[in-house]
């Protein structure tokens, strides 16, 4: 038991500080992906519910591709694809250097497009739940399209989309584990290194397991607070 | 025919207003053009780097990888479905402790990454090889395929239990009461009245779960199982040819799209009595 506590201590012998930095990477990657994915997903949803057929087609192609590919495959395609593409481009313009794509950026991009393709579906069904009269009311009092969107539709949209989006946040948090395969030092990679060095695989992977569980519980608490905040302004029916 | 009818009554309709180039139309066309460009570029890249030697040498590998993926997903889905029954019943149980236990199981497996679960079983239990040998289970845990199968089964059982429990709960209480008023036994009511209605509710989530499993199964490539992704990784490490991944991506997309369409067809077929 003391032996295990020693393994988790912060210091030269323990792996506590390494694992803590892994938690930091996981959380910051998920937090950095969230706004990017939300904004992209919102615009894709706008495209998919537009009256313009070409916009709808473009949005549907986007979701079909990124919901159909395994997340790991998307990650590899972006990470290796960008690397090879950039190298080809540099050779093409006559520069020959070895380049490394930032794996944090590649992870953020890959997780972001996957997140946004799912989020667009959530936003789309929320859009459909808002009656037309809300837009017409907005126009009738002289609000522009943008203002109607921002002041009338968005506040209702967010409340409707919140349960779906909080589910997606939990999925995103779990998907960050995949970036350990492109050499980003997240929880799983750091505990994996510790496991290999100390030969205590079960203990360290178990630690990673519990850390992810704690993150999920923590997110659950925050999400339920946000939901309560959203319900406060709801009409008493 | 409609033209003639219109001519006879000689209705003069104003011409349809011209479709103007709104911002939405412009961007829609621009993005579709971009997709077309990407698609053409993609096909051109695959066609220009088409190499009979590559296909002959690695084609069978992709085929075997596809078979591994499908068999792994199929077997863990079936095993997970069996395992999910007692868990779903536990989730619905009136006993507080059994309910909490089932909830804890579901929460644990849904709250942690599948990759962490796979690592915990494959590498974590590998540490206890001597103990496992002494009870005769080492033969099972030595094989990466088995470990992937076990992790996927435990994982999908949690998801399927939640789907099943939610679907059974969605059937109105009146259905139970009506059946008991007719004097039907409990088990019969469940089998013939509750379950058929619940499964229709569960149909869509089950389809999503199958697709999620196919996509999720790609991670067994990391623990050296040669599924579709594993073969793509192997071929890429040998050739450094990016089309290794592109072909696997194409195959994954095809499999998922076929499944999605089959499932949509099944759903339309089974719910045709519900269309009002």
PDB file of C-alpha atoms in Angstrom, chain A residues 51-55 57-59 61-62 64-73 76-78 80-82 84 114 118 167 173-175 177-178 180-181 188 199-203 205-210 212-213 216-218 220, chain B residues 19 22 24-25 27-29 31-32 35 107-117 119-120 123-125 127-128 159 211-212 214-216 218-219 221-222 229 232-233 236 240-242 245-246 248-250 252-253 256-257 260:
ATOM      1  CA  UNK A  51     -33.917  26.835 -47.549  1.00  0.00           C
ATOM      2  CA  UNK A  52     -31.032  26.742 -49.997  1.00  0.00           C
ATOM      3  CA  UNK A  53     -30.622  23.159 -51.285  1.00  0.00           C
ATOM      4  CA  UNK A  54     -26.909  23.473 -51.997  1.00  0.00           C
ATOM      5  CA  UNK A  55     -26.220  24.539 -48.401  1.00  0.00           C
ATOM      6  CA  UNK A  57     -26.289  19.223 -49.343  1.00  0.00           C
ATOM      7  CA  UNK A  58     -22.959  20.626 -48.199  1.00  0.00           C
ATOM      8  CA  UNK A  59     -23.926  20.232 -44.545  1.00  0.00           C
ATOM      9  CA  UNK A  61     -22.003  15.588 -46.774  1.00  0.00           C
ATOM     10  CA  UNK A  62     -20.029  16.972 -43.843  1.00  0.00           C
ATOM     11  CA  UNK A  64     -22.080  11.831 -43.262  1.00  0.00           C
ATOM     12  CA  UNK A  65     -18.301  11.784 -43.537  1.00  0.00           C
ATOM     13  CA  UNK A  66     -17.348  12.704 -40.009  1.00  0.00           C
ATOM     14  CA  UNK A  67     -20.017  10.635 -38.299  1.00  0.00           C
ATOM     15  CA  UNK A  68     -19.166   7.615 -40.428  1.00  0.00           C
ATOM     16  CA  UNK A  69     -15.416   7.567 -39.904  1.00  0.00           C
ATOM     17  CA  UNK A  70     -13.955   6.081 -36.724  1.00  0.00           C
ATOM     18  CA  UNK A  71     -12.601   8.864 -34.503  1.00  0.00           C
ATOM     19  CA  UNK A  72      -9.191   7.218 -34.497  1.00  0.00           C
ATOM     20  CA  UNK A  73      -9.198   7.211 -38.297  1.00  0.00           C
ATOM     21  CA  UNK A  76      -4.765   9.700 -38.102  1.00  0.00           C
ATOM     22  CA  UNK A  77      -5.994  11.152 -41.389  1.00  0.00           C
ATOM     23  CA  UNK A  78      -5.592  14.684 -40.071  1.00  0.00           C
ATOM     24  CA  UNK A  80      -0.486  12.077 -40.900  1.00  0.00           C
ATOM     25  CA  UNK A  81      -2.358  13.606 -43.812  1.00  0.00           C
ATOM     26  CA  UNK A  82      -1.489  17.152 -42.798  1.00  0.00           C
ATOM     27  CA  UNK A  84       2.469  14.484 -45.643  1.00  0.00           C
ATOM     28  CA  UNK A 114     -16.229  14.935 -34.998  1.00  0.00           C
ATOM     29  CA  UNK A 118     -22.716  15.385 -33.846  1.00  0.00           C
ATOM     30  CA  UNK A 167     -23.905  14.239 -23.585  1.00  0.00           C
ATOM     31  CA  UNK A 173     -13.895  13.955 -22.776  1.00  0.00           C
ATOM     32  CA  UNK A 174     -13.623  10.217 -23.443  1.00  0.00           C
ATOM     33  CA  UNK A 175     -12.455  10.685 -27.022  1.00  0.00           C
ATOM     34  CA  UNK A 177      -7.945   9.445 -24.756  1.00  0.00           C
ATOM     35  CA  UNK A 178      -7.297   8.718 -28.435  1.00  0.00           C
ATOM     36  CA  UNK A 180      -2.348   9.361 -26.647  1.00  0.00           C
ATOM     37  CA  UNK A 181      -1.723   7.458 -29.904  1.00  0.00           C
ATOM     38  CA  UNK A 188      -3.487   7.650 -20.752  1.00  0.00           C
ATOM     39  CA  UNK A 199       5.893  -2.754 -14.409  1.00  0.00           C
ATOM     40  CA  UNK A 200       2.776  -1.906 -12.405  1.00  0.00           C
ATOM     41  CA  UNK A 201       0.440  -1.876 -15.383  1.00  0.00           C
ATOM     42  CA  UNK A 202      -2.766  -2.707 -13.535  1.00  0.00           C
ATOM     43  CA  UNK A 203      -2.202  -0.078 -10.893  1.00  0.00           C
ATOM     44  CA  UNK A 205      -4.081   1.940 -15.900  1.00  0.00           C
ATOM     45  CA  UNK A 206      -6.502   1.599 -12.999  1.00  0.00           C
ATOM     46  CA  UNK A 207      -5.440   5.078 -11.897  1.00  0.00           C
ATOM     47  CA  UNK A 208      -6.161   6.408 -15.389  1.00  0.00           C
ATOM     48  CA  UNK A 209      -9.546   4.671 -15.328  1.00  0.00           C
ATOM     49  CA  UNK A 210     -10.455   6.288 -12.000  1.00  0.00           C
ATOM     50  CA  UNK A 212     -11.469   9.596 -16.190  1.00  0.00           C
ATOM     51  CA  UNK A 213     -14.340   8.514 -13.981  1.00  0.00           C
ATOM     52  CA  UNK A 216     -16.970  12.449 -15.747  1.00  0.00           C
ATOM     53  CA  UNK A 217     -18.486  12.831 -12.258  1.00  0.00           C
ATOM     54  CA  UNK A 218     -17.149  16.380 -11.997  1.00  0.00           C
ATOM     55  CA  UNK A 220     -21.897  15.777 -14.361  1.00  0.00           C
TER      56      UNK A 220
ATOM     57  CA  UNK B  19     -33.835  32.979 -57.946  1.00  0.00           C
ATOM     58  CA  UNK B  22     -28.357  35.459 -51.914  1.00  0.00           C
ATOM     59  CA  UNK B  24     -26.759  31.604 -48.611  1.00  0.00           C
ATOM     60  CA  UNK B  25     -26.935  30.477 -52.217  1.00  0.00           C
ATOM     61  CA  UNK B  27     -21.885  30.026 -49.913  1.00  0.00           C
ATOM     62  CA  UNK B  28     -23.886  26.863 -50.500  1.00  0.00           C
ATOM     63  CA  UNK B  29     -22.630  26.590 -54.043  1.00  0.00           C
ATOM     64  CA  UNK B  31     -19.008  24.791 -50.297  1.00  0.00           C
ATOM     65  CA  UNK B  32     -20.568  22.177 -52.576  1.00  0.00           C
ATOM     66  CA  UNK B  35     -16.678  19.191 -51.660  1.00  0.00           C
ATOM     67  CA  UNK B 107     -21.988   4.658 -15.051  1.00  0.00           C
ATOM     68  CA  UNK B 108     -18.466   3.234 -14.776  1.00  0.00           C
ATOM     69  CA  UNK B 109     -18.383   1.779 -18.253  1.00  0.00           C
ATOM     70  CA  UNK B 110     -20.086   4.727 -19.886  1.00  0.00           C
ATOM     71  CA  UNK B 111     -17.985   7.278 -18.027  1.00  0.00           C
ATOM     72  CA  UNK B 112     -14.535   6.046 -19.016  1.00  0.00           C
ATOM     73  CA  UNK B 113     -12.889   5.838 -22.449  1.00  0.00           C
ATOM     74  CA  UNK B 114     -13.072   2.496 -24.210  1.00  0.00           C
ATOM     75  CA  UNK B 115      -9.333   2.778 -24.817  1.00  0.00           C
ATOM     76  CA  UNK B 116      -8.665   2.946 -21.069  1.00  0.00           C
ATOM     77  CA  UNK B 117     -10.861  -0.122 -20.541  1.00  0.00           C
ATOM     78  CA  UNK B 119      -5.633  -1.085 -21.799  1.00  0.00           C
ATOM     79  CA  UNK B 120      -6.710  -2.018 -18.289  1.00  0.00           C
ATOM     80  CA  UNK B 123      -1.891  -4.632 -20.225  1.00  0.00           C
ATOM     81  CA  UNK B 124      -3.269  -4.411 -16.689  1.00  0.00           C
ATOM     82  CA  UNK B 125      -4.302  -8.038 -16.376  1.00  0.00           C
ATOM     83  CA  UNK B 127       0.737  -8.125 -15.183  1.00  0.00           C
ATOM     84  CA  UNK B 128      -0.907 -11.000 -13.326  1.00  0.00           C
ATOM     85  CA  UNK B 159     -24.845   0.938 -23.133  1.00  0.00           C
ATOM     86  CA  UNK B 211     -22.416   1.965 -35.565  1.00  0.00           C
ATOM     87  CA  UNK B 212     -20.601   3.306 -32.499  1.00  0.00           C
ATOM     88  CA  UNK B 214     -17.914  -0.476 -35.472  1.00  0.00           C
ATOM     89  CA  UNK B 215     -16.208   2.888 -35.186  1.00  0.00           C
ATOM     90  CA  UNK B 216     -14.964   2.198 -31.681  1.00  0.00           C
ATOM     91  CA  UNK B 218     -10.772   0.671 -34.586  1.00  0.00           C
ATOM     92  CA  UNK B 219      -8.926   1.133 -31.298  1.00  0.00           C
ATOM     93  CA  UNK B 221      -5.455  -1.795 -33.597  1.00  0.00           C
ATOM     94  CA  UNK B 222      -3.455  -0.210 -30.768  1.00  0.00           C
ATOM     95  CA  UNK B 229      -7.442  -0.210 -38.811  1.00  0.00           C
ATOM     96  CA  UNK B 232      -3.977  -0.064 -42.395  1.00  0.00           C
ATOM     97  CA  UNK B 233      -1.422   0.812 -39.730  1.00  0.00           C
ATOM     98  CA  UNK B 236       1.411   2.301 -43.651  1.00  0.00           C
ATOM     99  CA  UNK B 240       4.719   5.027 -45.872  1.00  0.00           C
ATOM    100  CA  UNK B 241       2.043   5.368 -48.525  1.00  0.00           C
ATOM    101  CA  UNK B 242      -0.842   7.498 -47.319  1.00  0.00           C
ATOM    102  CA  UNK B 245      -5.170   4.885 -44.481  1.00  0.00           C
ATOM    103  CA  UNK B 246      -7.392   6.326 -47.192  1.00  0.00           C
ATOM    104  CA  UNK B 248      -9.354   1.836 -44.818  1.00  0.00           C
ATOM    105  CA  UNK B 249     -11.307   5.082 -44.341  1.00  0.00           C
ATOM    106  CA  UNK B 250     -13.266   4.368 -47.513  1.00  0.00           C
ATOM    107  CA  UNK B 252     -15.212   2.120 -42.887  1.00  0.00           C
ATOM    108  CA  UNK B 253     -17.456   4.721 -44.525  1.00  0.00           C
ATOM    109  CA  UNK B 256     -21.226   2.365 -41.780  1.00  0.00           C
ATOM    110  CA  UNK B 257     -23.357   3.751 -44.612  1.00  0.00           C
ATOM    111  CA  UNK B 260     -27.223   2.871 -41.525  1.00  0.00           C
TER     112      UNK B 260
END
